[in-house]
Tab-separated table of C-alpha atoms in Angstrom:
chain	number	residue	atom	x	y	z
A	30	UNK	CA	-2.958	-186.723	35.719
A	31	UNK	CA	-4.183	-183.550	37.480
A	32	UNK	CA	-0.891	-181.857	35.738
A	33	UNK	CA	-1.190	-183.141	32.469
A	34	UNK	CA	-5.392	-181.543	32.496
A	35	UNK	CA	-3.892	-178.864	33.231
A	36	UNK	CA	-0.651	-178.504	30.505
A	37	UNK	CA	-3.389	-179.385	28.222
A	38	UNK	CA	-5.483	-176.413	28.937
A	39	UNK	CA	-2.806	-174.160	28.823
A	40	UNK	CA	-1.630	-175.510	25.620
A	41	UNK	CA	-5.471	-175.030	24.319
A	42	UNK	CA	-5.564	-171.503	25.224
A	43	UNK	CA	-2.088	-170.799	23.689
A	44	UNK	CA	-3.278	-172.401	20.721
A	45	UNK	CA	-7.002	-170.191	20.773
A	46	UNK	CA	-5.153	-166.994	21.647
A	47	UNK	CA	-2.920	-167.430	18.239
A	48	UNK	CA	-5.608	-168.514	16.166
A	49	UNK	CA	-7.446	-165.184	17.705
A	50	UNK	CA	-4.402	-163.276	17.226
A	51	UNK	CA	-3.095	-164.006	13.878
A	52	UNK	CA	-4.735	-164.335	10.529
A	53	UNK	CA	-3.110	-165.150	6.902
A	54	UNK	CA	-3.501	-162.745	3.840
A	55	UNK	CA	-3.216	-164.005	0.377
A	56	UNK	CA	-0.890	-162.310	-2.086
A	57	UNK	CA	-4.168	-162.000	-4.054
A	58	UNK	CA	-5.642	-160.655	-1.185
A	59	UNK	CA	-5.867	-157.343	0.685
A	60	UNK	CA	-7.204	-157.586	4.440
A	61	UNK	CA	-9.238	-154.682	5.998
A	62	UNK	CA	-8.726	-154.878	9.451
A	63	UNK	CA	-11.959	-153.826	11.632
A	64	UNK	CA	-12.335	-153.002	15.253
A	65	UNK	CA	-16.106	-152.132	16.339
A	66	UNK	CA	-17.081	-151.653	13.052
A	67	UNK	CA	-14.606	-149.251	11.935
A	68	UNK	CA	-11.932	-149.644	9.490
A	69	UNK	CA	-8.638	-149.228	10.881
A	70	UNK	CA	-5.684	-149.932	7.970
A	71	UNK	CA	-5.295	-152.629	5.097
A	72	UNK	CA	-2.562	-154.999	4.661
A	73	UNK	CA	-1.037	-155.988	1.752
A	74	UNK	CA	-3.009	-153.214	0.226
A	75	UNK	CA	-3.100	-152.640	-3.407
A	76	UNK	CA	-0.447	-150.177	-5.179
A	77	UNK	CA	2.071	-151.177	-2.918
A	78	UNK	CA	4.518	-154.225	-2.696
A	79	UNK	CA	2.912	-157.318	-1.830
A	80	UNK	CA	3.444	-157.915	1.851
A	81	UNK	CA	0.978	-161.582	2.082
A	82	UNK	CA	1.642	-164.001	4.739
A	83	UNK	CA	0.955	-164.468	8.481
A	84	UNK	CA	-0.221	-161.270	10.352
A	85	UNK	CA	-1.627	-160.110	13.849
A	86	UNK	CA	-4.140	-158.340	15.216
A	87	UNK	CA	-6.127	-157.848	18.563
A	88	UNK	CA	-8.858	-160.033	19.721
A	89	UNK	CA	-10.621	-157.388	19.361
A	90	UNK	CA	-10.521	-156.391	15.328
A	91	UNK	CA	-11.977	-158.036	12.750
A	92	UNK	CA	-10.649	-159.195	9.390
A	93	UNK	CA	-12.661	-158.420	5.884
A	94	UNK	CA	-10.927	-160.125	2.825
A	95	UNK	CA	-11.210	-157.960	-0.296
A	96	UNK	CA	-9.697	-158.868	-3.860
A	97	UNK	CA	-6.481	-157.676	-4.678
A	98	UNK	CA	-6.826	-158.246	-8.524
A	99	UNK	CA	-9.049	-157.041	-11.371
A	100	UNK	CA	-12.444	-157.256	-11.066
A	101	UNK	CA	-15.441	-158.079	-13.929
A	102	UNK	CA	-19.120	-157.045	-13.865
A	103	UNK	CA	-20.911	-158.539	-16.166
A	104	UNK	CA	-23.818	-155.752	-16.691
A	105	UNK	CA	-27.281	-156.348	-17.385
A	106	UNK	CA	-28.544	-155.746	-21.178
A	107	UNK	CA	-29.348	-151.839	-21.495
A	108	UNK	CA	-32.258	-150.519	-24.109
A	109	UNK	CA	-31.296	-147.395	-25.240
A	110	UNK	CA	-32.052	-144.929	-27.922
A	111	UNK	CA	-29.215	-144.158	-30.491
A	112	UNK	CA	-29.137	-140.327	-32.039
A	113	UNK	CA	-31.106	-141.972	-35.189
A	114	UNK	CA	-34.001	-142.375	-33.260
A	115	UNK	CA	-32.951	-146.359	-33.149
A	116	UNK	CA	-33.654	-148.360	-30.453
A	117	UNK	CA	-30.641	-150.596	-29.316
A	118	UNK	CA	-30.177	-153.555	-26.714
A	119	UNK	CA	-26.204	-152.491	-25.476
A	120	UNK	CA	-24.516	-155.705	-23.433
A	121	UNK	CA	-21.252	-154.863	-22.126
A	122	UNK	CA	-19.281	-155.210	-18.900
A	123	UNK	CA	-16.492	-153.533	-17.094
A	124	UNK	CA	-13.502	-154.587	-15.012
A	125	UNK	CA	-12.245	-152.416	-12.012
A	126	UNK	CA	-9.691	-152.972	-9.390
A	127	UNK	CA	-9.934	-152.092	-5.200
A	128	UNK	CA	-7.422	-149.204	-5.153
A	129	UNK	CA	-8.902	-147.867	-1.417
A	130	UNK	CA	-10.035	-150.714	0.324
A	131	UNK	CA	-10.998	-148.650	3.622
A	132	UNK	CA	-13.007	-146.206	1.136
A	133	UNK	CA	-14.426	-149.431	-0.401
A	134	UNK	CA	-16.160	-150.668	2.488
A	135	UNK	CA	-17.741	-147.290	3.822
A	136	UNK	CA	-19.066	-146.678	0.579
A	137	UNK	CA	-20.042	-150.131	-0.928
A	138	UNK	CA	-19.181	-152.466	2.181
A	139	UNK	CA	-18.822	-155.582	-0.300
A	140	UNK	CA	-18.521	-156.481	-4.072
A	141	UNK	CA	-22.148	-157.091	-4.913
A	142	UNK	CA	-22.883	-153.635	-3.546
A	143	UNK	CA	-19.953	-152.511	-5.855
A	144	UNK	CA	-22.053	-154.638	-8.183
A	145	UNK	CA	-25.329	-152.811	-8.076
A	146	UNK	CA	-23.406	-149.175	-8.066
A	147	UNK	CA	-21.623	-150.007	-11.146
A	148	UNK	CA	-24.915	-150.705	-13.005
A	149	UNK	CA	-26.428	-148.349	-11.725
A	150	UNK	CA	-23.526	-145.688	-12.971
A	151	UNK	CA	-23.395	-147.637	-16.325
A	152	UNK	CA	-26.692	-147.924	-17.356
A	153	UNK	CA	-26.586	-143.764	-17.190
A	154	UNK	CA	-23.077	-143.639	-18.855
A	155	UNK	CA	-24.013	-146.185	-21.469
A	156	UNK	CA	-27.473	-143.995	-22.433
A	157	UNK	CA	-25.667	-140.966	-22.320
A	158	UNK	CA	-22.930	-141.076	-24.106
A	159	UNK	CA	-24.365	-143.900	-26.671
A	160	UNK	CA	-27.313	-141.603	-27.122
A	161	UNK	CA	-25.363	-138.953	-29.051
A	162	UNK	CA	-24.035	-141.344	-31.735
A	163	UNK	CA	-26.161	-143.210	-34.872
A	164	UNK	CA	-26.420	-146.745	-34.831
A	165	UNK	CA	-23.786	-147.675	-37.495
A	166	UNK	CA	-21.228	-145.603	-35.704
A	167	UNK	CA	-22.282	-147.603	-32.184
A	168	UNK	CA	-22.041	-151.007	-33.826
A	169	UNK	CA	-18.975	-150.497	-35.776
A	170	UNK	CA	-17.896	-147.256	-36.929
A	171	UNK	CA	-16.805	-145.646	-33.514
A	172	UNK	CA	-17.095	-149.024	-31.526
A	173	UNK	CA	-13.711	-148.525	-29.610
A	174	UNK	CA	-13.237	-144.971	-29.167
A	175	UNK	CA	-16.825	-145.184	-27.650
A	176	UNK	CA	-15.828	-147.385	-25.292
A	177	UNK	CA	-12.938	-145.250	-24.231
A	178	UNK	CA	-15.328	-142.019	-23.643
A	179	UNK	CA	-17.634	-144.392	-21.373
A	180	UNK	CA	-14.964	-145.931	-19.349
A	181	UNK	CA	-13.389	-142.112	-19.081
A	182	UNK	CA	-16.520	-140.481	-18.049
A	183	UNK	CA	-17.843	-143.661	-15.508
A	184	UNK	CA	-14.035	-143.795	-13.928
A	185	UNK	CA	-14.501	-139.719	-12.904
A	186	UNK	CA	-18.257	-140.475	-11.750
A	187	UNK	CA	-16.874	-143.351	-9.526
A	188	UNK	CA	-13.659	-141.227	-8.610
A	189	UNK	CA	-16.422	-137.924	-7.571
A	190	UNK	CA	-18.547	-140.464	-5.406
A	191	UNK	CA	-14.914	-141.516	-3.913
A	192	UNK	CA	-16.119	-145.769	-4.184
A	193	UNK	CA	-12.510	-146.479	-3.324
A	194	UNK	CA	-12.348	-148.231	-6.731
A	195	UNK	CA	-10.899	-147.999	-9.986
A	196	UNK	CA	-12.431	-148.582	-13.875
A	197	UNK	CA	-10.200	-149.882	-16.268
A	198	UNK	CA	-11.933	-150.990	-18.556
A	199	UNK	CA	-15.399	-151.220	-20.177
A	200	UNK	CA	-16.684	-153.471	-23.156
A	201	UNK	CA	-19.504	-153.702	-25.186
A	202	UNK	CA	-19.732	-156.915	-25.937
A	203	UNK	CA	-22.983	-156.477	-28.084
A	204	UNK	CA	-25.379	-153.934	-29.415
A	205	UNK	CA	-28.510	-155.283	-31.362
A	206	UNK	CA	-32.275	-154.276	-32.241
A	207	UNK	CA	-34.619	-155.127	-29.957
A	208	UNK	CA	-36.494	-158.342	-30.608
A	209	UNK	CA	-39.171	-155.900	-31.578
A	210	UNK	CA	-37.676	-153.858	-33.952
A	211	UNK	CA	-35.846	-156.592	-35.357
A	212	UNK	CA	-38.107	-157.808	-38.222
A	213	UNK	CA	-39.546	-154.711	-39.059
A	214	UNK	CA	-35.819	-153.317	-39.879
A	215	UNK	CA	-35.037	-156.202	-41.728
A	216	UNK	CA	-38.152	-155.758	-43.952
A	217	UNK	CA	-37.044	-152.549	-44.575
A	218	UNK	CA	-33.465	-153.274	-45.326
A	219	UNK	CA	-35.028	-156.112	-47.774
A	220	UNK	CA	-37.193	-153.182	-49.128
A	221	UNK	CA	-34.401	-150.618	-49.539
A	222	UNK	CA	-32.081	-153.233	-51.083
A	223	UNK	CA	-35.126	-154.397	-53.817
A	224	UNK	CA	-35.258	-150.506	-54.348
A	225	UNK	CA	-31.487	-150.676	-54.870
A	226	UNK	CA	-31.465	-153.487	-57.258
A	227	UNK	CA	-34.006	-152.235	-59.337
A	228	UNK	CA	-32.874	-149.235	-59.628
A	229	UNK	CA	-29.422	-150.734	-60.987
A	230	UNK	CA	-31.446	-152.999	-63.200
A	231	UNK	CA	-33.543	-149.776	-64.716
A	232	UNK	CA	-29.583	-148.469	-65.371
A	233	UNK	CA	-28.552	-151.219	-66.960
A	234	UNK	CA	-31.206	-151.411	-69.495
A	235	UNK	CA	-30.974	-147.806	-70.288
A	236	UNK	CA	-27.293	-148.532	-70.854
A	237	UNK	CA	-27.647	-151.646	-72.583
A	238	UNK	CA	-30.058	-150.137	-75.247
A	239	UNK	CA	-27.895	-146.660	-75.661
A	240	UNK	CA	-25.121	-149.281	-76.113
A	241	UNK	CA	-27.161	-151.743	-78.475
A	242	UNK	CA	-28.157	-148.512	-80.603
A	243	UNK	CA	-24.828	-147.764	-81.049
A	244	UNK	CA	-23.748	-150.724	-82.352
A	245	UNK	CA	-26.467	-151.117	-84.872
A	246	UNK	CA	-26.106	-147.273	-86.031
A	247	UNK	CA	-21.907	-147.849	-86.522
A	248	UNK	CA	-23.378	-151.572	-88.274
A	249	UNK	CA	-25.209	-150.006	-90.580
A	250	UNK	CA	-22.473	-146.970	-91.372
A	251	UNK	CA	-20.088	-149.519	-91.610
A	252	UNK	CA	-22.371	-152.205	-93.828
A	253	UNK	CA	-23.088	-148.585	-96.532
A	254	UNK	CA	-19.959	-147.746	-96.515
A	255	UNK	CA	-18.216	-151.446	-97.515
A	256	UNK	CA	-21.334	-151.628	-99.743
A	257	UNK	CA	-20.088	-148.196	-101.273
A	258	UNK	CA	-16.561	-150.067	-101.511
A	259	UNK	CA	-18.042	-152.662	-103.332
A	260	UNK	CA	-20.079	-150.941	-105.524
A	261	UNK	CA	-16.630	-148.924	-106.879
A	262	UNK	CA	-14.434	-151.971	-107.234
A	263	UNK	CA	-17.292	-153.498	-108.909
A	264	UNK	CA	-17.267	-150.723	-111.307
A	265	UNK	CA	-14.136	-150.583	-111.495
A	266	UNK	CA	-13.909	-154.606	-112.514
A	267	UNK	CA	-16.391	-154.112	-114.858
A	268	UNK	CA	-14.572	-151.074	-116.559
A	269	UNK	CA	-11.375	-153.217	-116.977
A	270	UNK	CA	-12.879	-156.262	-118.137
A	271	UNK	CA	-14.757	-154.172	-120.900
A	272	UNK	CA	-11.417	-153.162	-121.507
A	273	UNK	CA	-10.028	-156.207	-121.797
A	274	UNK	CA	-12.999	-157.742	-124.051
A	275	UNK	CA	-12.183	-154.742	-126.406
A	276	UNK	CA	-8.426	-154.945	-126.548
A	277	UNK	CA	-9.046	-158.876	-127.406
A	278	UNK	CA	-12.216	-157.929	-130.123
A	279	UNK	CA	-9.658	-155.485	-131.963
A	280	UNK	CA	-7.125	-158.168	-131.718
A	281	UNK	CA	-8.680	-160.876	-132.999
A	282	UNK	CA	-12.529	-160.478	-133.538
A	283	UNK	CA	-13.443	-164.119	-134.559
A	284	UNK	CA	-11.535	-165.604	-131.504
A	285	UNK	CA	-13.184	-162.684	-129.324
A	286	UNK	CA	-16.437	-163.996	-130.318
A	287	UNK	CA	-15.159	-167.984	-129.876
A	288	UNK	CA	-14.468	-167.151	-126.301
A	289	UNK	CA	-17.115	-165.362	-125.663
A	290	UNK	CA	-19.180	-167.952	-126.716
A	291	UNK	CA	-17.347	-170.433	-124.490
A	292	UNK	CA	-18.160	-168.789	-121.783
A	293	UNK	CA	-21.921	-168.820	-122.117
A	294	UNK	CA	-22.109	-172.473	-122.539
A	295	UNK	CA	-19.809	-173.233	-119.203
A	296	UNK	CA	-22.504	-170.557	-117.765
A	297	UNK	CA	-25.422	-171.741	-119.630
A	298	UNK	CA	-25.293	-175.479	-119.899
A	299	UNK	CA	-24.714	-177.325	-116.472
A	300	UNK	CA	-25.204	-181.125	-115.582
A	301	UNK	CA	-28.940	-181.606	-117.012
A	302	UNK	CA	-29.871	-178.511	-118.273
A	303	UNK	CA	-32.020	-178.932	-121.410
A	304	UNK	CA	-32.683	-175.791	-124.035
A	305	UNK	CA	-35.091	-175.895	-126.828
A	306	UNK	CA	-33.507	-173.172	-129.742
A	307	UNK	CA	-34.648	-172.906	-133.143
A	308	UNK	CA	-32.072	-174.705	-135.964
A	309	UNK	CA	-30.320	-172.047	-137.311
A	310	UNK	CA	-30.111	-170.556	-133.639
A	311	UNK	CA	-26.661	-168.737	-133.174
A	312	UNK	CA	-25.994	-169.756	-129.647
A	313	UNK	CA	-25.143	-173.713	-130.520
A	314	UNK	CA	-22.946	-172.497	-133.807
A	315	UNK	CA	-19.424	-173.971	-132.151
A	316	UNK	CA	-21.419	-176.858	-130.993
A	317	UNK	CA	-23.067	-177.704	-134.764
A	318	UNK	CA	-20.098	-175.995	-136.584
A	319	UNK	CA	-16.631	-176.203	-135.473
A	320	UNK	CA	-15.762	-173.264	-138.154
A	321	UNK	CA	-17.991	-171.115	-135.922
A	322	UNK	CA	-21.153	-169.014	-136.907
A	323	UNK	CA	-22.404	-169.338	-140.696
């Protein structure tokens, strides 16, 4: 009994001193390995070949786990002024990496510190450079080469102030009016477009008269000059016809003047047409006589 107590104690300190001994680091994960306080080295530290799995250290250090991977902040909304004079409301974030975890932990100690330095260094990035550009050219025009200056210029700031940490990248994931300013530019986009619209309108007309003028000027050119037309082929018509009324008189004047007659009854009595002529009227002379005019 006595020697079993005592296997068993020996056994529970063997097991305590490797539990105190050893710890496990994640290929994910990069361990900074304390002793009083003070960072001594990093395993499986990033840039180099993964090197995870069981490791050992002294009673006497202490282990700090730190992320091995990218890293997102997801930054607080930023009000800023664009060069325009036009107030914006900029939501972005930024991803980073640990690339010095030793320098990581003396100058940030954990993530939400890297947190609250990266905001801080942001906001001032994000109003600086943002605040030389026009609002068009921050919501669209420029969108992505203005998010390469920012992440450029907050990587050096972070590199200067030696955080131990690396900027990759930085996104704006939004940039709007403020609630504010929202309605009163919208009344004044509705006001500019109204201007615009009437002013196309006011074109339109002008062009729709100088075009309606035009029409009715080459109308009435065109109506003389067909009238013109007319009038010489009517002239023209008449001049043979005479012609031909005088060829047929010298022909054969007493048929000239049957025909002739002819034609002013087909012309002069239709369906129900009444006359009232004298008796020895010439106009009914074919109709009374058939030897023609007495």
């Amino acid at each position: 009994m006595k020697f079993t107590t005592i296997f068993g104690v020996i056994v529970a300190l063997i097991v305590i001193g490797f539990l105190t001994m050893t710890h496990t680091v994640k290929e994910f994960e990069q361990a900074l390995v304390l002793q009083f306080g003070e960072a001594k080295r990093v395993e499986n530290p990033w840039g180099q070949d993964a090197d995870a799995g069981l490791k050992f250290k002294s009673p006497v250090e202490n282990i700090i786990t730190l992320d091995r991977r990218n890293l997102e902040v997801d930054l607080q909304p930023v009000e800023l002024v664009a060069s325009d004079q036009e107030r914006l409301v900029v939501d972005a974030f930024v991803r980073y990496r640990i690339v010095d975890a030793i320098r990581f932990y003396e100058a940030l100690q954990t993530e939400r510190g890297a947190q609250l330095q990266l905001q801080s260094i942001m906001d001032s990035t994000l109003r600086d450079v943002l605040g030389r550009v026009d609002r068009p050219n921050i919501i669209a025009g420029r969108r992505a080469e203005l998010m390469a200056e920012i992440q450029q210029v907050s990587n050096n700031v972070v590199k200067d102030k030696s955080f131990g940490i690396e900027i990759i990248d930085v996104r704006i994931k939004r940039a709007d009016l403020p609630p504010a300013n929202t309605e009163q530019v919208f009344n004044r986009m509705v006001t500019e477009r109204k201007q615009i619209a009437e002013l196309l309108r006011s074109e339109g007309r002008e062009r729709a008269l100088e075009i309606t003028s035009t029409a009715e000027k080459d109308a009435t050119i065109i109506r003389a000059e067909a009238q013109q037309k007319a009038e010489i082929i009517r002239g023209e018509g008449d001049k043979e016809r005479n012609n031909v009324y005088a060829a047929a008189y010298n022909k054969n004047p007493e048929f000239f003047a049957f025909y002739r007659s002819m034609e002013a009854y087909k012309k002069g009595l239709g369906t129900g047409t009444t006359y009232v002529l004298s008796p020895d009227s010439d106009f009914l002379s074919y109709l009374d006589d058939q030897g023609g005019p007495r």
